[in-house]
Coordinates of N, CA, C and O in Angstrom, one line a residue:
F2 N 42.5 -6.0 -36.9 CA 43.9 -6.5 -36.8 C 44.6 -6.0 -35.6 O 45.3 -6.7 -34.9
Y3 N 44.5 -4.7 -35.3 CA 45.2 -4.1 -34.2 C 44.6 -4.6 -32.8 O 45.4 -4.7 -31.9
S4 N 43.4 -4.8 -32.8 CA 42.8 -5.4 -31.5 C 43.3 -6.8 -31.3 O 43.7 -7.1 -30.2
V5 N 43.4 -7.6 -32.3 CA 43.9 -9.0 -32.2 C 45.4 -8.9 -31.9 O 45.9 -9.6 -31.0
L6 N 46.1 -8.0 -32.5 CA 47.5 -7.8 -32.2 C 47.7 -7.4 -30.8 O 48.7 -7.9 -30.1
A7 N 46.9 -6.5 -30.2 CA 47.0 -6.1 -28.8 C 46.9 -7.3 -27.9 O 47.5 -7.3 -26.8
L8 N 46.0 -8.2 -28.2 CA 45.8 -9.4 -27.4 C 47.1 -10.2 -27.3 O 47.5 -10.7 -26.2
W9 N 47.8 -10.4 -28.4 CA 49.0 -11.2 -28.4 C 50.1 -10.5 -27.7 O 50.8 -11.1 -26.9
V10 N 50.2 -9.2 -28.0 CA 51.3 -8.4 -27.3 C 51.0 -8.4 -25.8 O 51.9 -8.5 -25.0
G11 N 49.7 -8.3 -25.4 CA 49.4 -8.4 -24.0 C 49.8 -9.7 -23.4 O 50.3 -9.7 -22.2
G12 N 49.6 -10.8 -24.1 CA 50.0 -12.1 -23.6 C 51.5 -12.2 -23.4 O 52.0 -12.7 -22.4
V13 N 52.3 -11.6 -24.4 CA 53.8 -11.6 -24.3 C 54.2 -10.8 -23.1 O 55.1 -11.1 -22.3
V14 N 53.5 -9.6 -22.9 CA 53.9 -8.8 -21.7 C 53.6 -9.5 -20.4 O 54.3 -9.4 -19.4
L15 N 52.5 -10.2 -20.4 CA 52.1 -11.0 -19.2 C 53.2 -12.0 -18.8 O 53.6 -12.1 -17.6
V16 N 53.7 -12.7 -19.7 CA 54.8 -13.7 -19.4 C 56.1 -13.0 -19.1 O 57.0 -13.6 -18.5
A17 N 56.2 -11.7 -19.5 CA 57.5 -11.0 -19.2 C 57.4 -10.4 -17.8 O 58.5 -10.3 -17.1
I18 N 56.2 -10.1 -17.3 CA 56.2 -9.5 -16.0 C 55.7 -10.4 -14.8 O 55.9 -10.1 -13.7
L19 N 55.0 -11.5 -15.2 CA 54.6 -12.4 -14.2 C 55.4 -13.7 -14.3 O 55.8 -14.2 -15.3
K20 N 55.7 -14.4 -13.1 CA 56.4 -15.6 -13.1 C 55.5 -16.7 -13.6 O 54.3 -16.8 -13.3
V21 N 56.1 -17.6 -14.4 CA 55.3 -18.7 -15.0 C 55.5 -20.0 -14.1 O 54.7 -20.9 -14.2
H22 N 56.5 -20.0 -13.3 CA 56.8 -21.2 -12.5 C 56.3 -20.9 -11.1 O 56.3 -19.8 -10.6
V23 N 55.9 -22.0 -10.4 CA 55.4 -21.9 -9.0 C 56.6 -22.3 -8.1 O 57.2 -23.3 -8.3
D24 N 56.8 -21.5 -7.1 CA 57.8 -21.8 -6.1 C 57.1 -22.5 -5.0 O 56.2 -22.0 -4.4
E25 N 57.6 -23.7 -4.7 CA 57.1 -24.5 -3.6 C 57.7 -24.0 -2.2 O 58.8 -23.6 -2.2
D26 N 56.9 -24.0 -1.2 CA 57.3 -23.7 0.2 C 56.6 -24.6 1.2 O 56.1 -25.6 0.8
E27 N 56.6 -24.2 2.5 CA 56.0 -25.1 3.5 C 54.5 -25.3 3.3 O 54.0 -26.4 3.5
T28 N 53.8 -24.3 2.8 CA 52.4 -24.4 2.6 C 52.0 -25.0 1.2 O 50.9 -25.5 1.0
L29 N 52.9 -24.9 0.3 CA 52.6 -25.3 -1.1 C 53.8 -26.2 -1.5 O 54.8 -25.8 -1.9
H30 N 53.5 -27.5 -1.5 CA 54.5 -28.5 -1.8 C 53.9 -29.7 -2.4 O 52.7 -29.9 -2.4
H31 N 54.7 -30.6 -3.0 CA 54.3 -31.8 -3.7 C 53.3 -31.6 -4.8 O 52.3 -32.4 -4.9
L32 N 53.4 -30.5 -5.5 CA 52.5 -30.3 -6.6 C 53.0 -31.0 -7.9 O 54.2 -31.1 -8.2
T33 N 52.0 -31.5 -8.6 CA 52.4 -32.2 -9.9 C 52.6 -31.1 -11.0 O 52.1 -30.0 -10.8
P34 N 53.3 -31.4 -12.0 CA 53.5 -30.5 -13.1 C 52.1 -30.0 -13.7 O 52.0 -28.9 -14.1
T35 N 51.2 -30.9 -13.8 CA 49.8 -30.5 -14.3 C 49.2 -29.5 -13.4 O 48.6 -28.5 -13.8
Q36 N 49.3 -29.7 -12.0 CA 48.7 -28.8 -11.1 C 49.3 -27.4 -11.2 O 48.6 -26.4 -11.2
T37 N 50.6 -27.4 -11.3 CA 51.3 -26.1 -11.4 C 51.0 -25.4 -12.7 O 50.8 -24.2 -12.8
Y38 N 50.9 -26.2 -13.8 CA 50.6 -25.6 -15.1 C 49.2 -25.0 -15.1 O 49.1 -23.8 -15.4
L39 N 48.2 -25.8 -14.7 CA 46.8 -25.3 -14.8 C 46.6 -24.2 -13.7 O 45.9 -23.2 -14.0
G40 N 47.2 -24.4 -12.5 CA 47.0 -23.4 -11.5 C 47.5 -22.0 -11.8 O 46.9 -21.0 -11.7
R41 N 48.8 -22.0 -12.4 CA 49.4 -20.7 -12.7 C 48.7 -20.1 -14.0 O 48.6 -18.9 -14.1
Y42 N 48.3 -21.0 -14.9 CA 47.6 -20.5 -16.1 C 46.3 -19.8 -15.8 O 46.0 -18.8 -16.5
L43 N 45.6 -20.1 -14.7 CA 44.4 -19.4 -14.4 C 44.7 -17.9 -14.2 O 43.9 -17.1 -14.5
T44 N 45.9 -17.6 -13.6 CA 46.2 -16.2 -13.5 C 46.4 -15.5 -14.8 O 45.8 -14.4 -15.1
F45 N 47.1 -16.2 -15.7 CA 47.3 -15.6 -17.1 C 46.0 -15.5 -17.8 O 45.7 -14.5 -18.6
L46 N 45.1 -16.5 -17.7 CA 43.8 -16.5 -18.3 C 43.0 -15.4 -17.8 O 42.4 -14.6 -18.6
T47 N 43.0 -15.1 -16.5 CA 42.1 -14.1 -16.0 C 42.6 -12.7 -16.5 O 41.8 -11.9 -17.0
F48 N 43.9 -12.5 -16.5 CA 44.4 -11.2 -17.0 C 44.1 -11.1 -18.5 O 43.8 -10.0 -19.0
G49 N 44.3 -12.2 -19.2 CA 44.0 -12.1 -20.7 C 42.6 -11.8 -21.0 O 42.3 -11.0 -21.9
L50 N 41.6 -12.4 -20.3 CA 40.2 -12.2 -20.5 C 39.9 -10.7 -20.1 O 39.1 -10.1 -20.9
L51 N 40.4 -10.2 -19.0 CA 40.2 -8.8 -18.7 C 40.7 -7.9 -19.7 O 40.0 -6.9 -20.1
Q52 N 41.9 -8.2 -20.2 CA 42.5 -7.4 -21.3 C 41.6 -7.4 -22.5 O 41.4 -6.3 -23.1
S53 N 41.1 -8.5 -22.9 CA 40.3 -8.6 -24.1 C 39.0 -7.8 -24.0 O 38.5 -7.2 -24.9
V54 N 38.3 -7.9 -22.8 CA 37.1 -7.2 -22.6 C 37.4 -5.7 -22.6 O 36.6 -4.9 -23.3
I55 N 38.5 -5.2 -22.0 CA 38.8 -3.8 -22.1 C 39.1 -3.3 -23.5 O 38.6 -2.3 -24.0
I56 N 39.8 -4.1 -24.3 CA 40.2 -3.8 -25.7 C 38.9 -3.7 -26.5 O 38.7 -2.7 -27.2
F57 N 38.1 -4.7 -26.4 CA 36.9 -4.8 -27.3 C 35.8 -3.9 -26.9 O 35.1 -3.4 -27.8
L58 N 35.6 -3.7 -25.6 CA 34.7 -2.7 -25.2 C 35.2 -1.3 -25.6 O 34.4 -0.4 -26.0
G59 N 36.5 -1.1 -25.5 CA 37.1 0.2 -26.0 C 36.8 0.4 -27.4 O 36.5 1.6 -27.9
D60 N 36.9 -0.6 -28.2 CA 36.6 -0.5 -29.7 C 35.2 -0.1 -29.9 O 34.9 0.8 -30.7
L61 N 34.3 -0.7 -29.1 CA 32.9 -0.4 -29.3 C 32.4 1.0 -28.8 O 31.7 1.7 -29.4
Y62 N 32.9 1.3 -27.5 CA 32.4 2.5 -26.9 C 33.3 3.7 -26.8 O 32.8 4.8 -26.6
F63 N 34.6 3.4 -26.9 CA 35.5 4.6 -26.9 C 35.8 5.0 -28.4 O 35.7 6.2 -28.7
L64 N 36.2 4.0 -29.2 CA 36.5 4.3 -30.6 C 35.2 4.4 -31.4 O 35.2 4.9 -32.5
E65 N 34.1 3.8 -30.9 CA 32.8 3.8 -31.5 C 32.9 3.2 -32.9 O 32.4 3.8 -33.9
I66 N 33.5 2.0 -33.1 CA 33.5 1.4 -34.4 C 32.1 0.9 -34.7 O 31.3 0.8 -33.9
Q67 N 31.9 0.8 -36.0 CA 30.6 0.2 -36.5 C 30.8 -1.3 -36.4 O 31.7 -1.9 -36.9
C68 N 29.8 -1.9 -35.7 CA 29.9 -3.4 -35.5 C 28.5 -4.0 -35.5 O 27.6 -3.6 -34.8
K69 N 28.3 -4.9 -36.4 CA 27.0 -5.5 -36.6 C 26.6 -6.4 -35.5 O 25.4 -6.5 -35.1
E70 N 27.6 -7.1 -34.9 CA 27.3 -8.1 -33.8 C 28.2 -7.8 -32.6 O 29.2 -8.5 -32.4
P71 N 27.9 -6.8 -31.8 CA 28.8 -6.4 -30.7 C 29.0 -7.5 -29.6 O 30.2 -7.7 -29.1
L72 N 28.0 -8.3 -29.3 CA 28.2 -9.3 -28.3 C 29.1 -10.4 -28.8 O 30.1 -10.9 -28.1
L73 N 28.9 -10.9 -30.0 CA 29.8 -11.9 -30.6 C 31.2 -11.3 -30.9 O 32.2 -12.1 -30.9
F74 N 31.3 -10.0 -31.1 CA 32.6 -9.3 -31.2 C 33.4 -9.5 -29.9 O 34.6 -9.9 -29.9
I75 N 32.8 -9.3 -28.8 CA 33.4 -9.5 -27.5 C 33.8 -11.0 -27.2 O 34.8 -11.3 -26.7
V76 N 32.9 -11.9 -27.6 CA 33.1 -13.3 -27.5 C 34.3 -13.7 -28.3 O 35.2 -14.5 -27.9
A77 N 34.4 -13.2 -29.5 CA 35.6 -13.5 -30.4 C 36.9 -13.0 -29.7 O 37.9 -13.7 -29.8
G78 N 36.8 -11.8 -29.1 CA 38.0 -11.3 -28.4 C 38.4 -12.1 -27.3 O 39.6 -12.4 -27.1
M79 N 37.4 -12.6 -26.5 CA 37.7 -13.4 -25.3 C 38.3 -14.8 -25.8 O 39.2 -15.3 -25.2
C80 N 37.7 -15.4 -26.8 CA 38.2 -16.7 -27.3 C 39.6 -16.5 -27.8 O 40.5 -17.3 -27.6
S81 N 39.9 -15.4 -28.6 CA 41.2 -15.1 -29.1 C 42.2 -15.0 -27.9 O 43.3 -15.6 -28.0
S82 N 41.8 -14.3 -26.9 CA 42.7 -14.1 -25.8 C 43.0 -15.4 -25.1 O 44.1 -15.7 -24.7
F83 N 42.0 -16.2 -24.9 CA 42.1 -17.5 -24.3 C 43.2 -18.4 -25.1 O 44.1 -18.9 -24.5
V84 N 43.0 -18.4 -26.4 CA 43.9 -19.2 -27.2 C 45.4 -18.6 -27.2 O 46.3 -19.3 -27.0
F85 N 45.5 -17.3 -27.3 CA 46.8 -16.7 -27.4 C 47.5 -16.8 -26.1 O 48.7 -17.1 -26.1
T86 N 46.9 -16.6 -24.9 CA 47.6 -16.7 -23.7 C 48.0 -18.1 -23.4 O 49.0 -18.4 -22.8
N87 N 47.2 -19.1 -23.9 CA 47.5 -20.5 -23.7 C 48.7 -20.8 -24.5 O 49.6 -21.5 -24.0
I88 N 48.8 -20.4 -25.7 CA 50.0 -20.7 -26.6 C 51.2 -20.0 -26.0 O 52.3 -20.7 -25.8
I89 N 51.1 -18.8 -25.6 CA 52.3 -18.0 -25.1 C 52.7 -18.6 -23.8 O 53.9 -18.8 -23.6
Y90 N 51.8 -18.9 -22.9 CA 52.1 -19.5 -21.6 C 52.8 -20.9 -21.8 O 53.8 -21.2 -21.1
S91 N 52.2 -21.7 -22.7 CA 52.8 -23.0 -22.9 C 54.2 -23.0 -23.4 O 55.1 -23.7 -23.0
L92 N 54.4 -22.0 -24.4 CA 55.8 -21.9 -24.9 C 56.8 -21.4 -23.8 O 57.9 -22.0 -23.7
T93 N 56.3 -20.5 -23.0 CA 57.2 -20.0 -21.9 C 57.5 -21.0 -20.8 O 58.6 -21.2 -20.4
V94 N 56.4 -21.7 -20.4 CA 56.6 -22.8 -19.4 C 57.5 -23.9 -19.9 O 58.3 -24.4 -19.2
S95 N 57.3 -24.2 -21.2 CA 58.1 -25.4 -21.8 C 59.5 -25.0 -22.1 O 60.4 -25.8 -22.0
F96 N 59.7 -23.8 -22.6 CA 61.1 -23.4 -23.1 C 61.7 -22.3 -22.4 O 62.8 -21.8 -22.8
G97 N 61.1 -21.7 -21.4 CA 61.7 -20.6 -20.6 C 61.8 -19.4 -21.5 O 60.9 -19.0 -22.2
D98 N 63.0 -18.7 -21.4 CA 63.2 -17.5 -22.2 C 63.2 -17.7 -23.7 O 62.8 -16.9 -24.4
I99 N 63.6 -18.9 -24.1 CA 63.5 -19.3 -25.5 C 62.0 -19.3 -26.0 O 61.7 -18.8 -27.1
G100 N 61.1 -19.7 -25.1 CA 59.7 -19.7 -25.4 C 59.2 -18.3 -25.6 O 58.3 -18.1 -26.5
K101 N 59.7 -17.4 -24.8 CA 59.2 -16.0 -24.9 C 59.7 -15.4 -26.3 O 59.0 -14.7 -27.0
A102 N 60.9 -15.8 -26.7 CA 61.5 -15.4 -28.0 C 60.6 -16.0 -29.1 O 60.3 -15.4 -30.1
L103 N 60.3 -17.3 -28.9 CA 59.4 -18.0 -29.9 C 58.1 -17.3 -30.1 O 57.5 -17.2 -31.2
A104 N 57.5 -16.8 -29.0 CA 56.2 -16.1 -29.0 C 56.4 -14.8 -29.8 O 55.5 -14.4 -30.6
V105 N 57.5 -14.1 -29.7 CA 57.8 -12.9 -30.4 C 58.0 -13.2 -31.9 O 57.5 -12.5 -32.8
I106 N 58.7 -14.3 -32.2 CA 58.9 -14.7 -33.6 C 57.6 -15.0 -34.2 O 57.3 -14.6 -35.4
L107 N 56.7 -15.7 -33.5 CA 55.4 -16.1 -34.0 C 54.6 -14.8 -34.3 O 53.9 -14.7 -35.3
L108 N 54.7 -13.8 -33.4 CA 54.1 -12.5 -33.6 C 54.5 -11.9 -34.9 O 53.6 -11.4 -35.7
V109 N 55.8 -11.8 -35.2 CA 56.3 -11.2 -36.4 C 55.7 -12.0 -37.6 O 55.3 -11.3 -38.6
I110 N 55.8 -13.3 -37.6 CA 55.3 -14.1 -38.7 C 53.8 -13.8 -38.9 O 53.3 -13.7 -40.1
Q111 N 53.0 -13.7 -37.8 CA 51.6 -13.6 -37.9 C 51.2 -12.2 -38.4 O 50.2 -12.0 -39.1
I112 N 52.0 -11.2 -38.1 CA 51.7 -9.8 -38.6 C 51.7 -9.8 -40.1 O 50.8 -9.3 -40.8
A113 N 52.7 -10.5 -40.7 CA 52.8 -10.5 -42.2 C 51.9 -11.6 -42.8 O 51.4 -11.4 -43.9
G114 N 51.7 -12.7 -42.1 CA 51.0 -13.8 -42.7 C 49.6 -14.0 -42.4 O 49.0 -15.0 -42.9
S115 N 49.0 -13.2 -41.6 CA 47.6 -13.4 -41.2 C 46.5 -12.8 -42.2 O 45.4 -13.1 -42.1
G116 N 47.0 -11.9 -43.0 CA 46.0 -11.3 -43.9 C 45.2 -10.2 -43.3 O 44.2 -9.8 -43.8
G117 N 45.7 -9.7 -42.2 CA 45.0 -8.6 -41.4 C 45.3 -7.2 -41.9 O 44.4 -6.4 -41.9
T118 N 46.5 -7.0 -42.5 CA 46.8 -5.6 -42.9 C 46.6 -5.4 -44.4 O 46.2 -4.3 -44.8
F119 N 46.7 -6.5 -45.2 CA 46.5 -6.5 -46.6 C 46.1 -7.9 -47.1 O 46.5 -8.8 -46.4
P120 N 45.5 -8.0 -48.2 CA 45.1 -9.4 -48.7 C 46.3 -10.4 -48.7 O 47.4 -10.0 -49.2
I121 N 46.1 -11.6 -48.3 CA 47.1 -12.6 -48.2 C 47.6 -13.0 -49.6 O 48.7 -13.4 -49.8
E122 N 46.7 -12.8 -50.6 CA 47.1 -13.1 -52.0 C 48.2 -12.3 -52.5 O 48.9 -12.7 -53.5
V123 N 48.5 -11.2 -52.0 CA 49.6 -10.3 -52.5 C 50.9 -10.5 -51.7 O 51.8 -9.8 -51.9
T124 N 50.9 -11.4 -50.7 CA 52.1 -11.6 -49.9 C 53.0 -12.7 -50.6 O 52.5 -13.4 -51.5
P125 N 54.2 -12.8 -50.2 CA 55.1 -13.9 -50.7 C 54.5 -15.3 -50.4 O 53.7 -15.5 -49.5
A126 N 55.0 -16.2 -51.2 CA 54.4 -17.6 -51.1 C 54.6 -18.2 -49.7 O 53.7 -18.9 -49.3
F127 N 55.6 -17.9 -49.0 CA 55.8 -18.4 -47.7 C 54.6 -18.1 -46.8 O 54.1 -18.9 -46.1
F128 N 54.2 -16.8 -46.8 CA 53.2 -16.3 -45.9 C 51.8 -16.9 -46.4 O 50.9 -17.1 -45.5
Q129 N 51.6 -17.1 -47.7 CA 50.4 -17.7 -48.2 C 50.3 -19.1 -47.7 O 49.2 -19.6 -47.4
A130 N 51.5 -19.8 -47.6 CA 51.5 -21.2 -47.2 C 51.2 -21.3 -45.7 O 50.5 -22.3 -45.3
V131 N 51.7 -20.4 -44.9 CA 51.5 -20.6 -43.4 C 50.2 -19.9 -42.9 O 49.8 -20.2 -41.8
N132 N 49.6 -19.1 -43.8 CA 48.4 -18.4 -43.3 C 47.3 -19.3 -42.6 O 46.9 -18.9 -41.6
P133 N 46.9 -20.4 -43.2 CA 45.9 -21.2 -42.5 C 46.3 -21.8 -41.1 O 45.5 -22.2 -40.3
F134 N 47.6 -21.8 -40.9 CA 48.1 -22.4 -39.6 C 48.5 -21.4 -38.5 O 49.1 -21.7 -37.5
L135 N 48.1 -20.1 -38.8 CA 48.3 -19.1 -37.8 C 47.1 -18.7 -37.0 O 46.0 -18.5 -37.6
P136 N 47.2 -18.6 -35.7 CA 46.0 -18.2 -34.9 C 45.4 -16.9 -35.3 O 44.2 -16.7 -35.2
F137 N 46.3 -15.9 -35.6 CA 45.8 -14.6 -36.0 C 44.8 -14.7 -37.1 O 43.8 -13.9 -37.1
T138 N 45.1 -15.5 -38.1 CA 44.2 -15.6 -39.3 C 42.8 -15.9 -38.9 O 41.9 -15.1 -39.3
H139 N 42.6 -16.8 -38.0 CA 41.2 -17.2 -37.6 C 40.6 -16.2 -36.7 O 39.4 -15.9 -36.7
A140 N 41.4 -15.6 -35.8 CA 40.9 -14.6 -34.9 C 40.4 -13.4 -35.7 O 39.4 -12.8 -35.4
I141 N 41.3 -12.9 -36.6 CA 40.9 -11.7 -37.4 C 39.7 -12.0 -38.2 O 38.8 -11.2 -38.3
N142 N 39.6 -13.2 -38.8 CA 38.4 -13.5 -39.6 C 37.1 -13.5 -38.8 O 36.1 -13.1 -39.2
A143 N 37.2 -14.1 -37.5 CA 36.0 -14.1 -36.7 C 35.6 -12.7 -36.3 O 34.4 -12.3 -36.3
V144 N 36.6 -11.8 -36.0 CA 36.3 -10.4 -35.6 C 35.7 -9.7 -36.8 O 34.8 -8.9 -36.7
R145 N 36.3 -10.0 -38.0 CA 35.8 -9.3 -39.2 C 34.3 -9.7 -39.5 O 33.5 -8.8 -39.9
E146 N 33.9 -10.9 -39.2 CA 32.6 -11.3 -39.4 C 31.6 -10.5 -38.5 O 30.5 -10.1 -38.9
C147 N 32.1 -10.2 -37.3 CA 31.2 -9.4 -36.3 C 31.1 -8.0 -36.8 O 30.1 -7.4 -36.6
V148 N 32.2 -7.4 -37.3 CA 32.2 -6.0 -37.7 C 31.4 -5.8 -39.0 O 30.5 -4.9 -39.1
A149 N 31.6 -6.6 -40.0 CA 31.1 -6.4 -41.3 C 29.7 -7.1 -41.5 O 29.0 -6.8 -42.5
G150 N 29.4 -8.1 -40.7 CA 28.2 -8.8 -40.9 C 28.5 -10.3 -41.1 O 29.5 -10.6 -41.7
M151 N 27.6 -11.1 -40.6 CA 27.9 -12.6 -40.7 C 27.6 -13.1 -42.1 O 26.6 -12.7 -42.7
Y152 N 28.4 -14.1 -42.5 CA 28.2 -14.8 -43.7 C 28.0 -16.3 -43.3 O 28.9 -17.0 -42.9
Q153 N 26.8 -16.8 -43.4 CA 26.4 -18.1 -43.0 C 27.0 -18.5 -41.6 O 26.8 -17.8 -40.6
N154 N 27.8 -19.5 -41.5 CA 28.4 -19.9 -40.2 C 29.9 -19.7 -40.2 O 30.6 -20.4 -39.4
A155 N 30.4 -18.8 -41.0 CA 31.8 -18.5 -41.1 C 32.4 -18.1 -39.7 O 33.5 -18.5 -39.4
Y156 N 31.6 -17.4 -38.9 CA 32.1 -16.9 -37.6 C 32.4 -18.1 -36.7 O 33.5 -18.2 -36.1
W157 N 31.5 -19.1 -36.7 CA 31.7 -20.3 -35.8 C 32.8 -21.2 -36.3 O 33.5 -21.8 -35.6
V158 N 32.9 -21.3 -37.7 CA 34.0 -22.0 -38.3 C 35.3 -21.4 -37.9 O 36.3 -22.2 -37.5
D159 N 35.4 -20.1 -38.0 CA 36.7 -19.5 -37.6 C 37.0 -19.6 -36.1 O 38.2 -19.9 -35.8
L160 N 36.0 -19.5 -35.2 CA 36.3 -19.8 -33.8 C 36.7 -21.2 -33.6 O 37.6 -21.5 -32.8
G161 N 36.0 -22.1 -34.3 CA 36.4 -23.6 -34.2 C 37.9 -23.8 -34.6 O 38.6 -24.5 -33.9
K162 N 38.3 -23.2 -35.7 CA 39.6 -23.3 -36.2 C 40.6 -22.7 -35.2 O 41.7 -23.2 -35.0
L163 N 40.2 -21.6 -34.6 CA 41.0 -20.9 -33.6 C 41.2 -21.8 -32.3 O 42.3 -22.0 -31.8
L164 N 40.1 -22.4 -31.9 CA 40.2 -23.3 -30.7 C 41.0 -24.6 -30.9 O 41.3 -25.2 -30.0
V165 N 41.2 -24.9 -32.2 CA 42.1 -26.1 -32.4 C 43.5 -26.0 -31.9 O 44.1 -26.9 -31.5
F166 N 43.9 -24.7 -31.7 CA 45.3 -24.5 -31.2 C 45.4 -24.8 -29.7 O 46.4 -25.0 -29.2
V167 N 44.2 -24.8 -29.0 CA 44.2 -25.1 -27.5 C 44.8 -26.5 -27.2 O 45.7 -26.6 -26.4
P168 N 44.2 -27.6 -27.8 CA 44.8 -28.9 -27.5 C 46.2 -29.0 -27.9 O 47.0 -29.7 -27.2
I169 N 46.7 -28.3 -28.9 CA 48.1 -28.4 -29.3 C 48.9 -27.8 -28.3 O 50.0 -28.3 -27.9
S170 N 48.5 -26.6 -27.8 CA 49.4 -25.9 -26.8 C 49.3 -26.6 -25.4 O 50.2 -26.7 -24.7
L171 N 48.1 -27.3 -25.1 CA 48.0 -28.1 -23.9 C 48.9 -29.3 -24.0 O 49.5 -29.7 -23.0
L172 N 49.0 -29.9 -25.2 CA 49.9 -31.0 -25.4 C 51.3 -30.6 -25.1 O 52.1 -31.3 -24.4
L173 N 51.7 -29.4 -25.6 CA 53.1 -28.9 -25.4 C 53.3 -28.6 -23.9 O 54.3 -29.0 -23.3
G174 N 52.3 -27.9 -23.2 CA 52.5 -27.5 -21.9 C 52.3 -28.6 -20.8 O 52.9 -28.6 -19.8
L175 N 51.5 -29.6 -21.1 CA 51.2 -30.7 -20.1 C 52.0 -32.0 -20.3 O 52.4 -32.6 -19.4
V176 N 52.2 -32.3 -21.6 CA 52.9 -33.6 -21.9 C 54.3 -33.4 -22.3 O 55.2 -34.0 -21.7
L177 N 54.5 -32.6 -23.4 CA 55.9 -32.5 -23.9 C 56.8 -31.7 -23.1 O 58.0 -31.8 -23.2
R178 N 56.3 -30.9 -22.2 CA 57.1 -30.1 -21.3 C 57.9 -30.9 -20.3 O 59.0 -30.6 -20.0
R179 N 57.4 -32.1 -19.9 CA 58.1 -32.9 -18.9 C 59.5 -33.2 -19.3 O 60.5 -33.1 -18.6
P180 N 59.7 -33.8 -20.6 CA 61.1 -34.0 -20.9 C 62.0 -32.8 -21.2 O 63.2 -32.8 -21.1
L181 N 61.3 -31.7 -21.4 CA 62.0 -30.4 -21.7 C 62.4 -29.7 -20.4 O 63.3 -28.9 -20.4
I182 N 61.9 -30.1 -19.2 CA 62.2 -29.4 -18.0 C 63.7 -29.6 -17.7 O 64.4 -28.6 -17.4
Q183 N 64.2 -30.8 -17.8 CA 65.6 -31.0 -17.5 C 66.5 -30.3 -18.5 O 67.6 -29.7 -18.1
L184 N 66.1 -30.3 -19.8 CA 66.9 -29.5 -20.8 C 66.9 -28.0 -20.5 O 68.0 -27.4 -20.6
N185 N 65.8 -27.5 -20.1 CA 65.7 -26.1 -19.7 C 66.6 -25.8 -18.5 O 67.2 -24.7 -18.4
E186 N 66.5 -26.7 -17.5 CA 67.3 -26.4 -16.3 C 68.8 -26.4 -16.6 O 69.6 -25.6 -16.1
F187 N 69.2 -27.3 -17.5 CA 70.6 -27.4 -18.0 C 71.0 -26.1 -18.7 O 72.0 -25.5 -18.5
F188 N 70.1 -25.6 -19.6 CA 70.3 -24.4 -20.3 C 70.4 -23.2 -19.4 O 71.3 -22.4 -19.5
E189 N 69.6 -23.1 -18.4 CA 69.6 -22.0 -17.4 C 70.9 -22.0 -16.6 O 71.5 -21.0 -16.3
R190 N 71.3 -23.2 -16.2 CA 72.6 -23.3 -15.5 C 73.8 -22.9 -16.3 O 74.6 -22.1 -15.8
R191 N 73.8 -23.3 -17.6 CA 74.9 -22.9 -18.5 C 74.8 -21.4 -18.7 O 75.8 -20.7 -18.8
L192 N 73.6 -20.8 -18.8 CA 73.4 -19.4 -19.0 C 74.0 -18.6 -17.8 O 74.6 -17.6 -17.9
K193 N 73.7 -19.1 -16.6 CA 74.2 -18.5 -15.4 C 75.7 -18.5 -15.3 O 76.4 -17.6 -14.8
D194 N 76.3 -19.6 -15.8 CA 77.7 -19.8 -15.8 C 78.4 -18.7 -16.7 O 79.6 -18.4 -16.4
T195 N 77.7 -18.2 -17.7 CA 78.3 -17.2 -18.5 C 78.4 -15.8 -17.9 O 79.1 -15.0 -18.4
H196 N 77.6 -15.6 -16.8 CA 77.6 -14.3 -16.1 C 77.1 -13.2 -17.0 O 77.4 -12.0 -16.8
L197 N 76.3 -13.5 -18.0 CA 75.7 -12.5 -18.9 C 74.3 -12.1 -18.4 O 73.6 -12.9 -18.1

């Protein structure tokens, strides 16, 4: 749970310290929204994958956890980081600062609703209902399979369910973002007018 949590928090920190928008200049101009989205995302993806390798190797060799499938454990971490950074980046690119806030709200919901800290069956009905729709749920289940031992193809099913979030976040970042750009610019202008 804490390793998966660290991946999401790391993604939120990345969008807080790195710019998500590309500034055009004399050498870099006439870029399409798709080019800027994918080009900038490569930076976030690289940092996210490095972060996941450090966290999961740290679990294995620094904390010396017991793990039945160490290689698949690292793969699960990298897939989780890929999905998480894509979701967080898409939210931030599409909604600006509101997207960062949405990523934090998603984090809070996932902490309670993923079943990582205690069985989902003992949580309120709301969290039981949203549990299957949270990326944490499937990331934690995939990692759990590696630590405790594989049950049939549950690991691959969980990774597949986790990767379903990628097309959804790509749809938000590449397609739905275009109409939101003008709304975001209006919101940012109004925010600057408040001098807060």
